[in-house]
Coordinates of N, CA and C in Angstrom, one line a residue:
X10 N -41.8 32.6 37.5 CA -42.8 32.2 36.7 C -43.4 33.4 35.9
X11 N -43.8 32.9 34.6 CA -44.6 34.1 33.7 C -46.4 34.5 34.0
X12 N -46.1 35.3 35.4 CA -47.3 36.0 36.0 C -47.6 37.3 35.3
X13 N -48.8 37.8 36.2 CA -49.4 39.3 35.1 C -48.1 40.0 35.0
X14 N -47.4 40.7 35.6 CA -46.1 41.7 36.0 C -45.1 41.2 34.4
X15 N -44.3 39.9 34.5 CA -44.5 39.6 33.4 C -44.7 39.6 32.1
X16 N -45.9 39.0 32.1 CA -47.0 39.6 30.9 C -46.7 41.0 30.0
X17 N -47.5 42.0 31.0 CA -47.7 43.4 31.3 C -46.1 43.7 30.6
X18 N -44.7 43.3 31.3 CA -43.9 43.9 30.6 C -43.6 43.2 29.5
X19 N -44.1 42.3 28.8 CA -43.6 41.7 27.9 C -44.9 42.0 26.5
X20 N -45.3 43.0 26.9 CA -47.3 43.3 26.1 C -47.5 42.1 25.8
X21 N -47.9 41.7 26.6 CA -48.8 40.1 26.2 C -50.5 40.3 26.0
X22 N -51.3 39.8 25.1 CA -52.5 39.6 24.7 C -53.2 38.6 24.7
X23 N -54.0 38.1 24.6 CA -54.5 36.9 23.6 C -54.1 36.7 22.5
X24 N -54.1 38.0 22.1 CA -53.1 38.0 21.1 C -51.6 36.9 21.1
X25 N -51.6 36.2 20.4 CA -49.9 35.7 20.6 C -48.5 36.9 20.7
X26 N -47.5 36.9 21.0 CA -46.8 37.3 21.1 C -45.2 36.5 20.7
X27 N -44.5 36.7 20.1 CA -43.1 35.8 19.5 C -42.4 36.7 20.6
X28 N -41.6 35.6 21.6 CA -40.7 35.9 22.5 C -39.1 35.7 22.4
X29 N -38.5 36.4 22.3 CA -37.0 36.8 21.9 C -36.0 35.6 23.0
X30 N -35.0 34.9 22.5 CA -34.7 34.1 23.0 C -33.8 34.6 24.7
X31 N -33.8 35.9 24.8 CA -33.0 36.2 25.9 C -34.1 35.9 27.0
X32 N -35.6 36.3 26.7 CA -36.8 35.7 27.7 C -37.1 34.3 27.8
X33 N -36.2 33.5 26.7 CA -37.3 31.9 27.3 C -37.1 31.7 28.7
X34 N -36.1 31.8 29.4 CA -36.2 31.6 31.0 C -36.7 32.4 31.7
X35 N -37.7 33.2 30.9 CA -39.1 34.2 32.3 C -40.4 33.3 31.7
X36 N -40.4 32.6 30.5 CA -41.6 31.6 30.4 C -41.8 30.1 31.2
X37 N -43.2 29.7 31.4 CA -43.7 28.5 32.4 C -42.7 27.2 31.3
X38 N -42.9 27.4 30.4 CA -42.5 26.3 29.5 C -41.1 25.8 29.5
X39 N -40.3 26.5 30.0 CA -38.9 26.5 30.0 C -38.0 25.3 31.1
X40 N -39.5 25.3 32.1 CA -39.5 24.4 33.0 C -39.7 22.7 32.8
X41 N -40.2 22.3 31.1 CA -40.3 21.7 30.8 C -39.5 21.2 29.8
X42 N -39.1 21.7 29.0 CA -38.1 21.9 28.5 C -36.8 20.6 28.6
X43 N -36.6 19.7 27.9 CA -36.0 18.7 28.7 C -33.9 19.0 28.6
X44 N -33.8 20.3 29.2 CA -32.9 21.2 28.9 C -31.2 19.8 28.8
X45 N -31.6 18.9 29.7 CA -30.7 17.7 30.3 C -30.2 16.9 28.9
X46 N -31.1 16.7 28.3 CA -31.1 15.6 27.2 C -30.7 16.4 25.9
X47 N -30.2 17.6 25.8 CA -29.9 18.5 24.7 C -31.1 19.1 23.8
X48 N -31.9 18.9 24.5 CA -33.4 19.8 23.9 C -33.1 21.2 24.1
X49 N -33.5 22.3 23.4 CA -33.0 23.4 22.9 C -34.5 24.1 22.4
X50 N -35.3 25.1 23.2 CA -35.9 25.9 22.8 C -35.5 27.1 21.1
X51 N -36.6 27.0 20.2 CA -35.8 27.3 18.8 C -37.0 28.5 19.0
X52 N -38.1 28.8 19.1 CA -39.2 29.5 19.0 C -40.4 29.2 19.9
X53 N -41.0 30.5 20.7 CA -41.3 30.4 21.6 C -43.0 31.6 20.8
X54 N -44.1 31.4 20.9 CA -45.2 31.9 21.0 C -45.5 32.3 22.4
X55 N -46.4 33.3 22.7 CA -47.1 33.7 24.2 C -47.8 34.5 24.1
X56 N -49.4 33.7 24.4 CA -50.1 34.9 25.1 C -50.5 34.8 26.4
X57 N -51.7 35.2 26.7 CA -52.0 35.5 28.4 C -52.4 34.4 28.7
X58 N -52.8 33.3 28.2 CA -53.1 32.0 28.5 C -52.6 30.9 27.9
X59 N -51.2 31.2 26.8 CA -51.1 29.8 26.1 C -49.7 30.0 25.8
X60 N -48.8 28.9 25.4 CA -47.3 29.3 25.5 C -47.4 28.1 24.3
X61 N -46.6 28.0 23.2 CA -46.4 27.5 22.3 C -45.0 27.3 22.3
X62 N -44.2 26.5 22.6 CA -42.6 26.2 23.0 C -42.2 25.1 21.6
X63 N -41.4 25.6 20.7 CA -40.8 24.3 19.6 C -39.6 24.2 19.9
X64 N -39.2 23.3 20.1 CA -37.9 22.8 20.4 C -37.8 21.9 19.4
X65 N -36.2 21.6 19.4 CA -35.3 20.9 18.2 C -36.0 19.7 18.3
X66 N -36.7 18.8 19.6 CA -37.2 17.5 19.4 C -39.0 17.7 19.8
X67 N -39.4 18.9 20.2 CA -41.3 18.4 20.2 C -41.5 20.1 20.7
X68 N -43.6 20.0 20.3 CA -43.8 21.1 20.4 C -44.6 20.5 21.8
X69 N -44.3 22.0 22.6 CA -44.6 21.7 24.0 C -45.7 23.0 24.5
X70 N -46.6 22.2 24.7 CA -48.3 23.6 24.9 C -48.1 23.5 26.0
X71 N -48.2 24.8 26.5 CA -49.1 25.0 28.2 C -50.1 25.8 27.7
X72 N -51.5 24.4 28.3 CA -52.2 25.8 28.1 C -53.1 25.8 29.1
X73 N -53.5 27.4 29.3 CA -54.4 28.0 30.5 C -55.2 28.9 30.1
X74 N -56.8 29.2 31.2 CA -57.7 29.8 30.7 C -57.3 31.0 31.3
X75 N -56.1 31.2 31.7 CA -55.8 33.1 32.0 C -54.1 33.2 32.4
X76 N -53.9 34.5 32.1 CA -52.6 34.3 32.8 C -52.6 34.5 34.6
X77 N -53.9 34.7 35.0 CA -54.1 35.0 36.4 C -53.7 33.6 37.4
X78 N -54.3 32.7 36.5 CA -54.8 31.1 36.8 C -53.4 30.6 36.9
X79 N -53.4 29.4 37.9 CA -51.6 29.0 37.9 C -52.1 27.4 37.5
X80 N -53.2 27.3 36.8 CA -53.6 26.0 36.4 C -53.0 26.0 34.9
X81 N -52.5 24.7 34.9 CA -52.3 24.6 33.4 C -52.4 23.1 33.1
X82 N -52.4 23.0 31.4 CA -52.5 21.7 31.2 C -51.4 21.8 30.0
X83 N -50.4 20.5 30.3 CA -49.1 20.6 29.6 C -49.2 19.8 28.3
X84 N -49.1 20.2 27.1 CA -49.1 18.7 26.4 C -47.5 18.6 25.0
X85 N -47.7 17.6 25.3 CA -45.9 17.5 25.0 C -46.0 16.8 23.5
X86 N -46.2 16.9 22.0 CA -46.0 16.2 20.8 C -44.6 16.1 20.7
X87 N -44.1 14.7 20.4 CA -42.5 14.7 20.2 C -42.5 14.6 18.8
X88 N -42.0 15.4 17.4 CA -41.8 15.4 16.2 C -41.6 13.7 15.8
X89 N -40.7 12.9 16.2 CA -40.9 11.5 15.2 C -41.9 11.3 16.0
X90 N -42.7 11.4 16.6 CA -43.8 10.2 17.2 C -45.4 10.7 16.1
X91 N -45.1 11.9 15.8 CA -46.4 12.7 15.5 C -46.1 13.3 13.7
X92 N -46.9 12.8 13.3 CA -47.0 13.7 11.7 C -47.7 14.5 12.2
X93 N -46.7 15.9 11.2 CA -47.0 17.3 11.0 C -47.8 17.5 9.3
X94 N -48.9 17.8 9.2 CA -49.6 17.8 8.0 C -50.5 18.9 8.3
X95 N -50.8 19.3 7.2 CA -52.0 21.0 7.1 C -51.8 22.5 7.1
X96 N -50.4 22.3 6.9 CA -49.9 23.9 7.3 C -50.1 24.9 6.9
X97 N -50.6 25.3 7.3 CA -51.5 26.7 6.9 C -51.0 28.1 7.6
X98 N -50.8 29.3 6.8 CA -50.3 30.4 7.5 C -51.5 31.6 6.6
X99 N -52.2 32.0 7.4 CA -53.0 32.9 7.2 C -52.7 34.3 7.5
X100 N -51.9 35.5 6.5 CA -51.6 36.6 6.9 C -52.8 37.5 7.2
X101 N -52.6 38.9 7.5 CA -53.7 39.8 8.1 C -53.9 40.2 6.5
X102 N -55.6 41.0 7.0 CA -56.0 41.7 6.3 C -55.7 43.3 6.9
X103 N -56.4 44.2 6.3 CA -56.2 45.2 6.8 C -56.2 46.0 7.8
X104 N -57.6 45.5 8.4 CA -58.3 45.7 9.3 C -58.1 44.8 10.5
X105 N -57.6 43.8 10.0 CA -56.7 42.6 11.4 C -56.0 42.9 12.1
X106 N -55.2 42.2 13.4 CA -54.2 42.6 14.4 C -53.6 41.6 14.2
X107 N -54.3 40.2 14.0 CA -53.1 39.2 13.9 C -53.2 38.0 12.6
X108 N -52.2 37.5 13.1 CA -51.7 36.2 11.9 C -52.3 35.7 12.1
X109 N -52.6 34.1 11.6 CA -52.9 32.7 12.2 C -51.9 31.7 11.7
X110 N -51.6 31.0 12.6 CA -50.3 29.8 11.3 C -51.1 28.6 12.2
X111 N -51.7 27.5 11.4 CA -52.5 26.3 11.6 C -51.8 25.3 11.1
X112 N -51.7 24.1 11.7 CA -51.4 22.7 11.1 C -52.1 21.9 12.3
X113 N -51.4 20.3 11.8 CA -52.1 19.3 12.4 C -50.8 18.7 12.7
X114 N -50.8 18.1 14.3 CA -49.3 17.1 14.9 C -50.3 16.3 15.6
X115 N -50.1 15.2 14.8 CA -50.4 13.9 15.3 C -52.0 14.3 15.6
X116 N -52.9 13.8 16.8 CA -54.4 13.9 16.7 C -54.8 15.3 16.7
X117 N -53.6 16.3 17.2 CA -54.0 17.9 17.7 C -53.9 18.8 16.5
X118 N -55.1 19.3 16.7 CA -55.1 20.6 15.0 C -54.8 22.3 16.0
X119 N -54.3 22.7 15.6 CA -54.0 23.7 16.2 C -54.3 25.4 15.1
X120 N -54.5 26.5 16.1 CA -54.9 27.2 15.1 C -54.7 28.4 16.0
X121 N -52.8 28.9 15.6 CA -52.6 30.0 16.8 C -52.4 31.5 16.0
X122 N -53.1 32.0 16.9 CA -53.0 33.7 16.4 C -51.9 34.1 16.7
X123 N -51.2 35.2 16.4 CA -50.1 35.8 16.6 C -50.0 37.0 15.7
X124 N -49.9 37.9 17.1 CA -49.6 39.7 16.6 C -49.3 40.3 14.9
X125 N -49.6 40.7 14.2 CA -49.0 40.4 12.8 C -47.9 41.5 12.8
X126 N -47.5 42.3 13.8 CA -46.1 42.6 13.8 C -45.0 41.6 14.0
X127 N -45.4 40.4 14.2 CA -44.5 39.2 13.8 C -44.5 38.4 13.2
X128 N -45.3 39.2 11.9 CA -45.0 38.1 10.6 C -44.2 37.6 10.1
X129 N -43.1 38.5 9.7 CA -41.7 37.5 9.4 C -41.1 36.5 10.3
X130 N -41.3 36.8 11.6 CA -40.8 35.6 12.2 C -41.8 34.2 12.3
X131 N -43.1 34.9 12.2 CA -44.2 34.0 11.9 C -43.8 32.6 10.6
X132 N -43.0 33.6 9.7 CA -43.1 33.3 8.2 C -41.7 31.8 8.7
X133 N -41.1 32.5 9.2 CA -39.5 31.6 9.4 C -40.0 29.8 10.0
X134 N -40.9 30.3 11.2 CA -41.8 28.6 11.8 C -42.2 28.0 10.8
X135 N -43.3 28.9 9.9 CA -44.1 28.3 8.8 C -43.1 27.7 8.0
X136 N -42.0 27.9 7.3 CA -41.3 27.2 6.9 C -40.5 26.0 6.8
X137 N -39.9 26.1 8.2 CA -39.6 25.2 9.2 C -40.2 23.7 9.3
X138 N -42.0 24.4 9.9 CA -42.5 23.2 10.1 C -42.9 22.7 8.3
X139 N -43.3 23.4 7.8 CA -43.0 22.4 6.1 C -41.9 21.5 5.6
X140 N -40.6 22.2 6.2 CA -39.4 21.4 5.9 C -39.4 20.2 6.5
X141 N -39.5 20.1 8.1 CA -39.4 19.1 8.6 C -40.7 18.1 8.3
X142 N -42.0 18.3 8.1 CA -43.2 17.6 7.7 C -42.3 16.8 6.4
X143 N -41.7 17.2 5.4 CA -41.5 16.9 4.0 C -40.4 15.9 4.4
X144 N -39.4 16.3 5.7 CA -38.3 15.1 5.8 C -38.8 13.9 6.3
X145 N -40.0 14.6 7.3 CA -40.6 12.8 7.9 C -41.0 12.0 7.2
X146 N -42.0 12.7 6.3 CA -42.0 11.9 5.1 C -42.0 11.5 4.0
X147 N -40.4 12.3 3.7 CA -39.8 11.2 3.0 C -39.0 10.1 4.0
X148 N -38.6 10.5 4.9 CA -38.0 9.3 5.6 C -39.1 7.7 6.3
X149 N -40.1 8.0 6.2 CA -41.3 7.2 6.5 C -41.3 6.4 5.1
X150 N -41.0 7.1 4.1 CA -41.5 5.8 2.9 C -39.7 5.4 2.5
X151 N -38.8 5.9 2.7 CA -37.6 5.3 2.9 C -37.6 4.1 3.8
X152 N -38.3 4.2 4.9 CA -38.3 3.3 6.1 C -39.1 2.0 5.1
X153 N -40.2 2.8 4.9 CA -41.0 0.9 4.5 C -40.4 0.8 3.2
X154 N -39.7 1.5 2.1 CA -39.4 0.9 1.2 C -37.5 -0.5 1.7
X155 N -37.4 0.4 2.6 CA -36.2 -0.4 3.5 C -36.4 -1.8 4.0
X156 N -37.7 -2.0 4.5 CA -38.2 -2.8 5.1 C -38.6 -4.0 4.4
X157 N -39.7 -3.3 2.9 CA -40.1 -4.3 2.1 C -38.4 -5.3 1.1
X158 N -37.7 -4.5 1.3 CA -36.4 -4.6 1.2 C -35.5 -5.9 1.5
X159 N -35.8 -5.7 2.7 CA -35.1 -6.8 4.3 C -36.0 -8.1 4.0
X160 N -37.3 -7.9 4.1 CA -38.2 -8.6 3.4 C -37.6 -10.3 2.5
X161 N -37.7 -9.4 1.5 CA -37.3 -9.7 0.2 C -36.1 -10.3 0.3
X162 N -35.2 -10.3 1.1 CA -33.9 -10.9 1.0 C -33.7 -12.1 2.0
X163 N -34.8 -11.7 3.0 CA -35.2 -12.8 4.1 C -35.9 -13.9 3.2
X164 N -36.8 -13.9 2.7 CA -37.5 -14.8 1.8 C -36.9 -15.9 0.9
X165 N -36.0 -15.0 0.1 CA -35.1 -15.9 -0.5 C -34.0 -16.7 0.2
X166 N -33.3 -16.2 0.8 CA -32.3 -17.4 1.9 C -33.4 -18.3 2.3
X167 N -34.4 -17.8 2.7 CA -35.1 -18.9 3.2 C -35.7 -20.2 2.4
X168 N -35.1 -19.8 0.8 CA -35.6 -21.1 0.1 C -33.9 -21.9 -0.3
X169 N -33.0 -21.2 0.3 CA -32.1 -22.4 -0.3 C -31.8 -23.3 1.1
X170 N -31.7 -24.4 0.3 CA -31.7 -25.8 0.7 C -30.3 -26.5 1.4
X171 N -30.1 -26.5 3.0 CA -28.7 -26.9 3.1 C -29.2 -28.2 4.4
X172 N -28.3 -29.1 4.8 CA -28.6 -29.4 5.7 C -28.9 -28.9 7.2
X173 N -29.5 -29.4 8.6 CA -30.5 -29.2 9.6 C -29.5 -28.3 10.0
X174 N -28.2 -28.8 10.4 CA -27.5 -28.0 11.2 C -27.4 -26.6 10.5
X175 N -26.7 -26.3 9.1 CA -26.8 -25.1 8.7 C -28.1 -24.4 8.6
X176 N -28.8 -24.9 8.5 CA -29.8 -24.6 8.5 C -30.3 -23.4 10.3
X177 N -29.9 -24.1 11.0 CA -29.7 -23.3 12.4 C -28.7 -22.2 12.5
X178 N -27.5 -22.5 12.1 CA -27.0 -21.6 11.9 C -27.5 -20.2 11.3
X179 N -27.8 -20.5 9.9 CA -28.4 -19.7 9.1 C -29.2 -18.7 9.7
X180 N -30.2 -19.5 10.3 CA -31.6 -19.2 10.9 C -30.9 -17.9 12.3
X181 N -30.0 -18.1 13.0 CA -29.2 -17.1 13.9 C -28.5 -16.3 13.3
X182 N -27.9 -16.6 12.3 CA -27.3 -15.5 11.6 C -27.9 -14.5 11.2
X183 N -29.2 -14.5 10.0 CA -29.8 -14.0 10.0 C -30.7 -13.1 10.8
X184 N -31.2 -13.9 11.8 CA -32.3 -13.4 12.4 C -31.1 -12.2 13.7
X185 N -29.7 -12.5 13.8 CA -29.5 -11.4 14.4 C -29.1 -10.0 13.7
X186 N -28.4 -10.4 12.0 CA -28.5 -9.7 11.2 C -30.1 -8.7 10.9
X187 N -31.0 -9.2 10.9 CA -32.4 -8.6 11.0 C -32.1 -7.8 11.5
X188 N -31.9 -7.9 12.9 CA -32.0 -7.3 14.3 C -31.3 -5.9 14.0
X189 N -30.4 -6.4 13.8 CA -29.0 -5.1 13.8 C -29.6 -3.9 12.7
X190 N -29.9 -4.9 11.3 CA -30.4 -3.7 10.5 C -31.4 -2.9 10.3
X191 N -32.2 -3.5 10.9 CA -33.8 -3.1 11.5 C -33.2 -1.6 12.6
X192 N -32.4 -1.9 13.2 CA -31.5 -0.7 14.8 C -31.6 0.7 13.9
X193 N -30.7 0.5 12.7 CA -29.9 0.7 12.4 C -31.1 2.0 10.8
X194 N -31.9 1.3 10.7 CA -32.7 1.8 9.9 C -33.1 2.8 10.9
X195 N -34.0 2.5 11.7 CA -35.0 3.6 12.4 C -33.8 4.0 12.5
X196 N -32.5 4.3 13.3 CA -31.7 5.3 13.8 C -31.6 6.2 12.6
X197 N -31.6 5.8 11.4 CA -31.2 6.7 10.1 C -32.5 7.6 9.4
X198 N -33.8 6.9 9.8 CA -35.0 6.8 9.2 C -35.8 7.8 10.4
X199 N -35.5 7.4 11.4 CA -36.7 7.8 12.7 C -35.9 9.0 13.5
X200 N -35.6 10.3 12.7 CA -34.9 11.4 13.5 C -35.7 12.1 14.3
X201 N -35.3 12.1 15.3 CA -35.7 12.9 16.6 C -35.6 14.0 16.9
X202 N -34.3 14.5 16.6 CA -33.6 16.0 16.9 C -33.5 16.7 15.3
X203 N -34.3 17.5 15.3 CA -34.5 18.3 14.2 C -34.0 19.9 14.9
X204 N -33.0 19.8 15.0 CA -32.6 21.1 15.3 C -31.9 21.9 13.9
X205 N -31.0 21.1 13.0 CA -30.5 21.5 11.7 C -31.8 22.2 10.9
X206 N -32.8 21.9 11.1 CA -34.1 22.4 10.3 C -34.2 23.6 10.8
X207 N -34.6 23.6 12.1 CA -34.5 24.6 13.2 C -33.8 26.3 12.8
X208 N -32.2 25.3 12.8 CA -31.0 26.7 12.8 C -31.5 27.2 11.1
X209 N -31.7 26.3 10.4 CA -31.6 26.7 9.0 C -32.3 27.8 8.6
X210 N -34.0 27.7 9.0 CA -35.2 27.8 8.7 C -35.3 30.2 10.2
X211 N -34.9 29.3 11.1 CA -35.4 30.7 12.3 C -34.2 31.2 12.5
X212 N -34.7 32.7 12.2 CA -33.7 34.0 12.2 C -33.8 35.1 13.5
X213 N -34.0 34.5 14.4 CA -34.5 34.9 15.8 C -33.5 35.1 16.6

């Protein structure tokens, strides 16, 4: 587990800290990590109380009021479940120690500091998370422009005129046709694994 000893060798602060991928497995978060299901740690934040873990499919907080403390509270945003909006990257001034990079996932606003000797890699998330905000949504108004679509095509079958029995038929044909293309949209519309964003975007 990532105790003081840890820490201490890793100069951890309150300050944030950007953790090189040969350490994600000395971080708490790694434990959570859903390593089984092809989830893939991409960029990892750390300071003495908070661990900031992005992976290809959700950002995953532990956070604690010390690194002494073995209390923590886990909170898990999964990318399609949560809009990313607000992204903000605030570099140092002169007189500063650290960055800030801010947005908003789903109800949580977040606003993490980080060392500004890791700006550039700071700079590579900030990008990242813009890229993937911009694919959700466009793929959100692809979804309902898809939808009003399906709509529209259901409506009209529904005005031509055949006898009772076709008419059943119709009515199952359709309505399993819905089914299937409705699957078949969110699968194309509703992406989960943003790791291509990921590899593209972080040079870590």
């Amino acid at each position: 587990m990532f105790g003081k000893v840890a820490a201490d060798v890793l100069g951890l602060s309150d300050i944030g800290s950007v953790i090189k991928p040969e350490n994600y497995d000395k971080v708490d978060a790694d434990d959570y990590v859903m390593h089984e299901d092809g989830e893939k740690i991409f960029f990892l934040i750390k300071s003495k109380s908070d661990e900031y873990c992005f992976t290809n499919k959700a950002l995953v907080h532990l956070d604690g009021t010390s690194a002494m403390s073995k209390k923590r509270v886990l909170r898990r945003f999964d990318y399609y479940r949560s809009n990313i909006q607000d992204i903000l990257l605030e570099t140092a001034g002169t007189v500063d120690m650290d960055v800030e990079l801010k947005f908003t996932l789903g109800n949580a606003q977040y606003s993490i500091d980080v060392h500004k000797k890791h700006l550039e890699e700071v700079k590579d998330l900030y990008k990242a998370l813009l890229k993937l905000a911009e694919i959700k949504r466009d793929n959100q108004l692809a979804l309902e422009d898809a939808k009003a679509s399906i709509g529209v095509a259901a409506s009209s079958v529904g005005t031509i005129r055949n006898t009772e029995a076709d008419i059943v038929e119709q009515f199952k044909a359709i309505n399993q046709f819905t089914f299937d293309w409705n699957q078949q949209a969110k699968q194309k519309y509703r992406v989960k694994d943003f790791g291509f964003v990921f590899e593209k975007y972080i040079n870590n």
